[in-house]
Tab-separated table of C-alpha atoms and ligand atoms in Angstrom:
chain	number	residue	atom	x	y	z
A	842	MET	CA	0.126	4.633	-26.423
A	843	GLN	CA	-1.821	3.694	-23.184
A	844	PRO	CA	-5.175	2.166	-23.869
A	845	GLU	CA	-8.251	3.877	-22.482
A	846	LEU	CA	-9.555	2.223	-19.232
A	847	ILE	CA	-12.577	4.381	-18.739
A	848	SER	CA	-14.230	6.669	-21.064
A	849	ALA	CA	-16.979	9.155	-19.857
A	850	ARG	CA	-18.684	11.375	-22.459
A	851	GLY	CA	-21.192	14.109	-21.465
A	852	LEU	CA	-21.806	12.208	-18.471
A	853	CYS	CA	-24.362	13.525	-15.966
A	854	HIS	CA	-25.985	12.426	-12.860
A	855	ALA	CA	-29.130	13.381	-11.024
A	856	TYR	CA	-30.722	12.108	-7.779
A	857	ASN	CA	-34.506	12.948	-7.804
A	858	SER	CA	-34.115	15.266	-10.713
A	859	VAL	CA	-31.385	17.408	-8.947
A	860	GLU	CA	-28.250	17.286	-11.224
A	861	VAL	CA	-25.108	16.557	-8.993
A	862	LEU	CA	-22.756	15.667	-11.875
A	863	SER	CA	-22.750	17.623	-15.054
A	864	ASP	CA	-21.270	16.898	-18.467
A	865	LEU	CA	-18.140	15.079	-17.443
A	866	THR	CA	-15.918	13.972	-20.415
A	867	PHE	CA	-12.592	12.405	-19.720
A	868	SER	CA	-10.550	9.388	-20.406
A	869	MET	CA	-8.552	7.403	-17.793
A	870	LEU	CA	-5.844	5.457	-19.425
A	871	ARG	CA	-4.373	2.163	-18.201
A	872	GLY	CA	-1.411	2.915	-15.669
A	873	ASP	CA	-3.026	6.257	-14.626
A	874	TYR	CA	-2.916	7.019	-11.001
A	875	ILE	CA	-5.463	9.543	-10.306
A	876	GLY	CA	-6.152	11.616	-7.259
A	877	LEU	CA	-9.859	12.601	-7.172
A	878	VAL	CA	-10.492	15.590	-4.953
A	879	GLY	CA	-13.163	18.309	-4.648
A	880	PRO	CA	-15.181	19.869	-1.820
A	881	ASN	CA	-17.580	17.684	0.190
A	882	GLY	CA	-20.965	17.229	-1.906
A	883	SER	CA	-18.893	17.811	-5.202
A	884	GLY	CA	-20.007	14.453	-6.645
A	885	LYS	CA	-16.762	12.266	-6.040
A	886	SER	CA	-18.689	9.291	-4.629
A	887	THR	CA	-21.189	9.558	-7.348
A	888	LEU	CA	-18.688	9.290	-9.839
A	889	VAL	CA	-17.134	6.349	-8.175
A	890	LYS	CA	-20.757	4.795	-8.128
A	891	LEU	CA	-21.065	5.497	-11.902
A	892	ILE	CA	-17.691	3.864	-12.626
A	893	LEU	CA	-18.743	0.802	-10.493
A	894	GLY	CA	-22.131	0.700	-12.213
A	895	LEU	CA	-23.880	1.167	-8.969
A	896	GLU	CA	-25.652	4.151	-10.330
A	897	ALA	CA	-26.614	4.733	-14.037
A	898	PRO	CA	-26.065	7.963	-15.848
A	899	SER	CA	-29.004	10.258	-16.251
A	900	GLN	CA	-27.358	11.385	-19.504
A	901	GLY	CA	-24.197	10.540	-21.503
A	902	SER	CA	-22.325	7.501	-21.279
A	903	ILE	CA	-19.511	5.840	-19.309
A	904	THR	CA	-17.625	2.504	-20.252
A	905	VAL	CA	-15.084	0.717	-18.038
A	906	PHE	CA	-12.652	-1.675	-19.743
A	907	GLY	CA	-14.474	-0.865	-23.007
A	908	GLN	CA	-17.734	-2.115	-21.533
A	909	ALA	CA	-21.031	-0.440	-20.488
A	910	HIS	CA	-22.289	-1.832	-17.261
A	911	LYS	CA	-24.842	-3.766	-18.559
A	912	ASP	CA	-22.005	-6.197	-18.854
A	913	LEU	CA	-20.696	-7.003	-15.331
A	914	LYS	CA	-17.623	-8.685	-16.629
A	915	ALA	CA	-15.672	-5.285	-15.765
A	916	TRP	CA	-16.230	-6.063	-12.034
A	917	ASP	CA	-13.957	-8.960	-11.903
A	918	LYS	CA	-11.047	-6.411	-12.701
A	919	ILE	CA	-11.992	-3.760	-10.221
A	920	GLY	CA	-10.963	-3.719	-6.521
A	921	TYR	CA	-13.075	-1.287	-4.326
A	922	LEU	CA	-12.547	-0.044	-0.955
A	923	PRO	CA	-15.514	1.991	0.177
A	924	GLN	CA	-15.151	4.947	2.567
A	925	LYS	CA	-17.321	3.453	5.190
A	926	ILE	CA	-16.235	0.184	6.503
A	927	ASN	CA	-18.300	0.554	9.648
A	928	PHE	CA	-21.284	-0.781	8.022
A	929	PHE	CA	-20.599	-4.476	9.189
A	930	ASN	CA	-21.648	-5.530	12.723
A	931	PRO	CA	-18.585	-5.532	14.876
A	932	HIS	CA	-19.630	-8.751	16.565
A	933	PHE	CA	-19.855	-10.448	13.270
A	934	PRO	CA	-18.202	-13.722	13.899
A	935	SER	CA	-15.696	-13.616	10.915
A	936	THR	CA	-12.011	-14.050	10.996
A	937	VAL	CA	-9.517	-11.901	9.113
A	938	ARG	CA	-8.891	-14.636	6.696
A	939	GLU	CA	-12.499	-14.948	5.739
A	940	ILE	CA	-13.252	-11.326	5.250
A	941	VAL	CA	-10.215	-10.955	2.796
A	942	GLU	CA	-11.318	-14.187	1.006
A	943	LEU	CA	-14.703	-12.485	0.142
A	944	GLY	CA	-12.649	-10.612	-2.206
A	945	LEU	CA	-12.407	-13.705	-4.204
A	946	ILE	CA	-16.066	-14.326	-4.756
A	947	SER	CA	-16.306	-13.167	-8.405
A	948	ARG	CA	-16.812	-15.569	-11.330
A	949	ARG	CA	-13.368	-15.355	-12.412
A	950	HIS	CA	-12.109	-16.630	-8.952
A	951	SER	CA	-14.867	-18.965	-8.363
A	952	ARG	CA	-12.844	-21.878	-9.973
A	953	LEU	CA	-9.609	-21.366	-7.874
A	954	ALA	CA	-8.618	-24.499	-6.032
A	955	ARG	CA	-8.748	-24.114	-2.089
A	956	ALA	CA	-4.788	-23.873	-1.921
A	957	GLU	CA	-4.823	-21.208	-4.596
A	958	ARG	CA	-7.360	-19.136	-2.667
A	959	ARG	CA	-5.344	-19.721	0.688
A	960	ALA	CA	-2.102	-18.559	-1.152
A	961	ALA	CA	-3.704	-15.402	-2.718
A	962	VAL	CA	-5.151	-14.645	0.844
A	963	ASP	CA	-1.732	-15.202	2.614
A	964	GLN	CA	-0.170	-12.832	-0.086
A	965	ALA	CA	-2.587	-10.225	0.525
A	966	LEU	CA	-2.209	-10.262	4.226
A	967	GLU	CA	1.500	-10.187	4.060
A	968	LEU	CA	1.472	-7.160	1.627
A	969	LEU	CA	-0.404	-5.333	4.337
A	970	GLY	CA	1.713	-6.678	7.266
A	971	ILE	CA	-1.168	-8.551	8.879
A	972	GLY	CA	-0.314	-11.989	8.234
A	973	ASP	CA	-0.299	-12.573	12.141
A	974	LEU	CA	-3.873	-11.387	12.385
A	975	ALA	CA	-5.385	-13.984	9.822
A	976	LYS	CA	-7.158	-16.036	12.579
A	977	ARG	CA	-8.341	-13.084	14.634
A	978	LEU	CA	-11.990	-12.042	14.754
A	979	ILE	CA	-12.509	-8.897	12.661
A	980	GLY	CA	-14.437	-7.134	15.601
A	981	ASP	CA	-11.512	-7.485	17.985
A	982	LEU	CA	-9.133	-5.402	15.665
A	983	SER	CA	-8.359	-1.642	15.989
A	984	GLY	CA	-9.793	0.833	13.252
A	985	GLY	CA	-6.368	0.869	11.652
A	986	GLN	CA	-6.113	-2.946	11.722
A	987	GLN	CA	-9.609	-3.427	10.311
A	988	GLN	CA	-8.832	-0.870	7.531
A	989	ARG	CA	-5.730	-2.876	6.482
A	990	VAL	CA	-8.023	-6.015	6.400
A	991	PHE	CA	-10.346	-4.254	3.967
A	992	ILE	CA	-7.459	-2.909	1.769
A	993	ALA	CA	-6.388	-6.691	1.553
A	994	ARG	CA	-9.625	-7.744	0.519
A	995	ALA	CA	-9.549	-5.140	-2.275
A	996	LEU	CA	-6.225	-6.396	-3.424
A	997	VAL	CA	-6.661	-10.069	-3.069
A	998	SER	CA	-8.232	-10.539	-6.594
A	999	ARG	CA	-5.283	-8.800	-8.266
A	1000	PRO	CA	-7.320	-6.212	-9.770
A	1001	GLU	CA	-6.371	-3.991	-12.869
A	1002	LEU	CA	-8.035	-1.049	-11.470
A	1003	LEU	CA	-8.206	-0.028	-7.715
A	1004	ILE	CA	-10.508	2.523	-6.335
A	1005	LEU	CA	-10.091	3.784	-3.007
A	1006	ASP	CA	-12.302	6.112	-1.213
A	1007	GLU	CA	-10.353	7.912	1.606
A	1008	PRO	CA	-8.307	4.843	2.401
A	1009	ALA	CA	-5.744	6.376	4.692
A	1010	THR	CA	-7.920	8.240	7.309
A	1011	ALA	CA	-7.872	5.306	9.910
A	1012	LEU	CA	-4.264	4.603	9.396
A	1013	ASP	CA	-1.422	5.324	11.843
A	1014	PRO	CA	1.376	7.431	10.102
A	1015	GLU	CA	3.905	4.429	9.707
A	1016	THR	CA	0.911	2.144	8.214
A	1017	ARG	CA	-0.041	5.087	6.059
A	1018	ASP	CA	3.407	5.412	4.535
A	1019	ASN	CA	3.769	1.856	3.773
A	1020	PHE	CA	0.184	1.719	2.357
A	1021	PHE	CA	1.090	4.764	-0.219
A	1022	SER	CA	4.366	2.994	-1.008
A	1023	LEU	CA	2.354	-0.105	-1.583
A	1024	LEU	CA	-0.019	1.594	-3.917
A	1025	HIS	CA	3.092	3.161	-5.652
A	1026	ASP	CA	4.473	-0.286	-6.369
A	1027	LEU	CA	1.388	-1.671	-7.591
A	1028	ASN	CA	1.022	1.105	-9.972
A	1029	HIS	CA	4.634	1.300	-11.189
A	1030	ARG	CA	5.617	-2.340	-10.923
A	1031	ASP	CA	2.324	-4.277	-11.675
A	1032	SER	CA	0.675	-1.450	-13.832
A	1033	VAL	CA	-2.380	-1.409	-11.545
A	1034	SER	CA	-4.321	1.676	-12.244
A	1035	VAL	CA	-5.450	3.667	-9.271
A	1036	ILE	CA	-8.327	6.094	-8.368
A	1037	LEU	CA	-7.797	7.512	-5.077
A	1038	VAL	CA	-10.559	9.740	-3.598
A	1039	THR	CA	-8.907	11.932	-0.910
A	1040	HIS	CA	-9.372	15.110	1.131
A	1041	ASP	CA	-5.608	15.459	1.601
A	1042	ILE	CA	-4.810	17.599	-1.514
A	1043	GLY	CA	-1.479	18.836	0.122
A	1044	SER	CA	-0.227	15.231	-0.280
A	1045	ILE	CA	-1.877	13.722	-3.283
A	1046	GLY	CA	0.871	15.224	-5.603
A	1047	GLU	CA	3.424	12.980	-3.811
A	1048	PHE	CA	1.628	9.915	-5.180
A	1049	ALA	CA	-0.631	10.338	-7.890
A	1050	SER	CA	0.237	10.901	-11.660
A	1051	LYS	CA	-2.877	12.945	-12.420
A	1052	LEU	CA	-5.488	15.013	-10.516
A	1053	MET	CA	-9.120	15.346	-11.060
A	1054	PHE	CA	-10.651	18.398	-9.250
A	1055	LEU	CA	-14.297	17.872	-9.237
A	1056	ASP	CA	-17.065	20.402	-8.312
A	1057	LYS	CA	-20.187	18.989	-9.997
A	1058	ARG	CA	-18.274	19.630	-13.183
A	1059	ILE	CA	-14.600	18.838	-13.935
A	1060	ILE	CA	-13.041	21.867	-12.949
A	1061	PHE	CA	-9.405	20.466	-13.672
A	1062	PHE	CA	-8.078	17.047	-14.984
A	1063	GLY	CA	-4.603	16.503	-15.900
A	1064	SER	CA	-1.047	15.934	-14.852
A	1065	PHE	CA	0.563	17.663	-11.910
A	1066	ASP	CA	2.795	19.575	-14.679
A	1067	GLU	CA	-0.365	20.805	-16.076
A	1068	PHE	CA	-1.855	21.624	-12.665
A	1069	CYS	CA	1.256	23.775	-11.828
A	1070	LEU	CA	0.570	25.733	-15.028
A	1071	SER	CA	-3.282	26.077	-14.909
A	1072	ASP	CA	-4.722	29.518	-14.514
A	1073	THR	CA	-7.861	28.016	-13.350
A	1074	MET	CA	-6.278	26.140	-10.395
A	1075	THR	CA	-4.383	29.420	-9.574
A	1076	LYS	CA	-7.793	31.074	-9.147
A	1077	VAL	CA	-9.071	28.237	-6.947
A	1078	PHE	CA	-5.940	27.783	-4.777
A	1079	GLY	CA	-3.815	30.890	-5.173
A	1080	PRO	CA	-0.323	30.710	-6.493
A	1081	SER	CA	1.408	29.570	-3.295
A	1082	SER	CA	-1.050	26.672	-2.366
A	1083	GLN	CA	-0.985	25.755	-6.109
A	1084	HIS	CA	2.857	25.300	-6.060
A	1085	ILE	CA	2.698	23.298	-2.731
A	1086	ILE	CA	0.044	21.155	-4.019
A	1087	CYS	CA	1.847	20.422	-7.346
A	1088	HIS	CA	5.050	19.194	-5.611
A	1089	LYS	CA	7.082	20.267	-8.630
A	1090	HIS	CA	9.268	22.895	-6.778
A	1091	ASP	CA	11.783	22.415	-4.087
B	2105	ADP	P1	-18.875	13.760	-2.507
B	2105	ADP	O1	-18.443	12.452	-2.434
B	2105	ADP	O2	-17.875	14.648	-3.133
B	2105	ADP	O3	-19.014	14.387	-1.006
B	2105	ADP	P2	-21.420	12.881	-3.291
B	2105	ADP	O4	-21.283	12.247	-4.655
B	2105	ADP	O5	-21.681	12.008	-2.214
B	2105	ADP	O6	-20.266	14.039	-2.995
B	2105	ADP	O7	-22.803	13.895	-3.319
B	2105	ADP	C1	-23.038	14.791	-4.389
B	2105	ADP	C2	-24.454	15.362	-4.063
B	2105	ADP	O8	-25.393	14.402	-4.233
B	2105	ADP	C3	-24.531	15.850	-2.795
B	2105	ADP	O9	-25.386	17.018	-2.786
B	2105	ADP	C4	-25.358	14.758	-1.987
B	2105	ADP	O10	-26.069	15.234	-1.056
B	2105	ADP	C5	-26.072	14.244	-2.994
B	2105	ADP	N1	-26.302	12.793	-2.960
B	2105	ADP	C6	-25.502	11.730	-2.838
B	2105	ADP	N2	-26.180	10.631	-2.729
B	2105	ADP	C7	-27.556	10.700	-2.761
B	2105	ADP	C8	-28.614	10.034	-2.783
B	2105	ADP	N3	-28.460	8.628	-2.798
B	2105	ADP	N4	-29.698	10.522	-2.892
B	2105	ADP	C9	-29.895	11.939	-3.153
B	2105	ADP	N5	-28.772	12.616	-3.116
B	2105	ADP	C10	-27.672	12.236	-2.967
């Protein structure tokens, strides 16, 4: 049986006493590739923050890699790509190589020799097909190229869990396809577990193994086979869209 990677029990979160996540109980298993979907404001980013330990539950509990967030060791094993990468100053004089190397600042990687860090960065750049951009300034790149740099930064530490918030929005169609096949390989070949927050509910069934549909509560969580048979999901999407989303029929 796959071991539990995330365990949430009765998890609630409130901002200024307004509850935005209510009574979430679920387990993510190692090797799962979860598509996290739901309307705007349904609590997806808040759940990601709770998983990362950036917010604390107002009630209930969550553990990641068997640890509560007081113990930040779990951080070393998580690669995170936030939705908004525009927070940095575009004139910030950092090269692509320097930005990607920032993904190696955790305790676990602090003892890496210079050559090992360099090799890890080179490998991440190659994976994303941006080896030729290593010396370029981040501010000089297009949105799609910058996105690839930040994906490389999330991957460079070889995380066991990757959390990606709307990662494909700025990518051109070819890079987007390459990106999803890279995620597929990481998940299947390297057993990296993945949580992908997305608005693209029509496509996620092609890639992910499970779907979580959130709307303050968990409306649905399960495999796409289960999604296909879920009466609740028929009520939400209607039978036609449900069977497009599940990708189980020709
Ligand atoms: P999603 O990612 O699904 O769009 P969010 O988790 O960002 O949803 O937001 C869930 C709810 O919490 C929304 O009503 C949002 O306005 C509110 N919210 C999010 N962040 C904060 C915050 N820092 N302070 C107060 N309310 C917040």
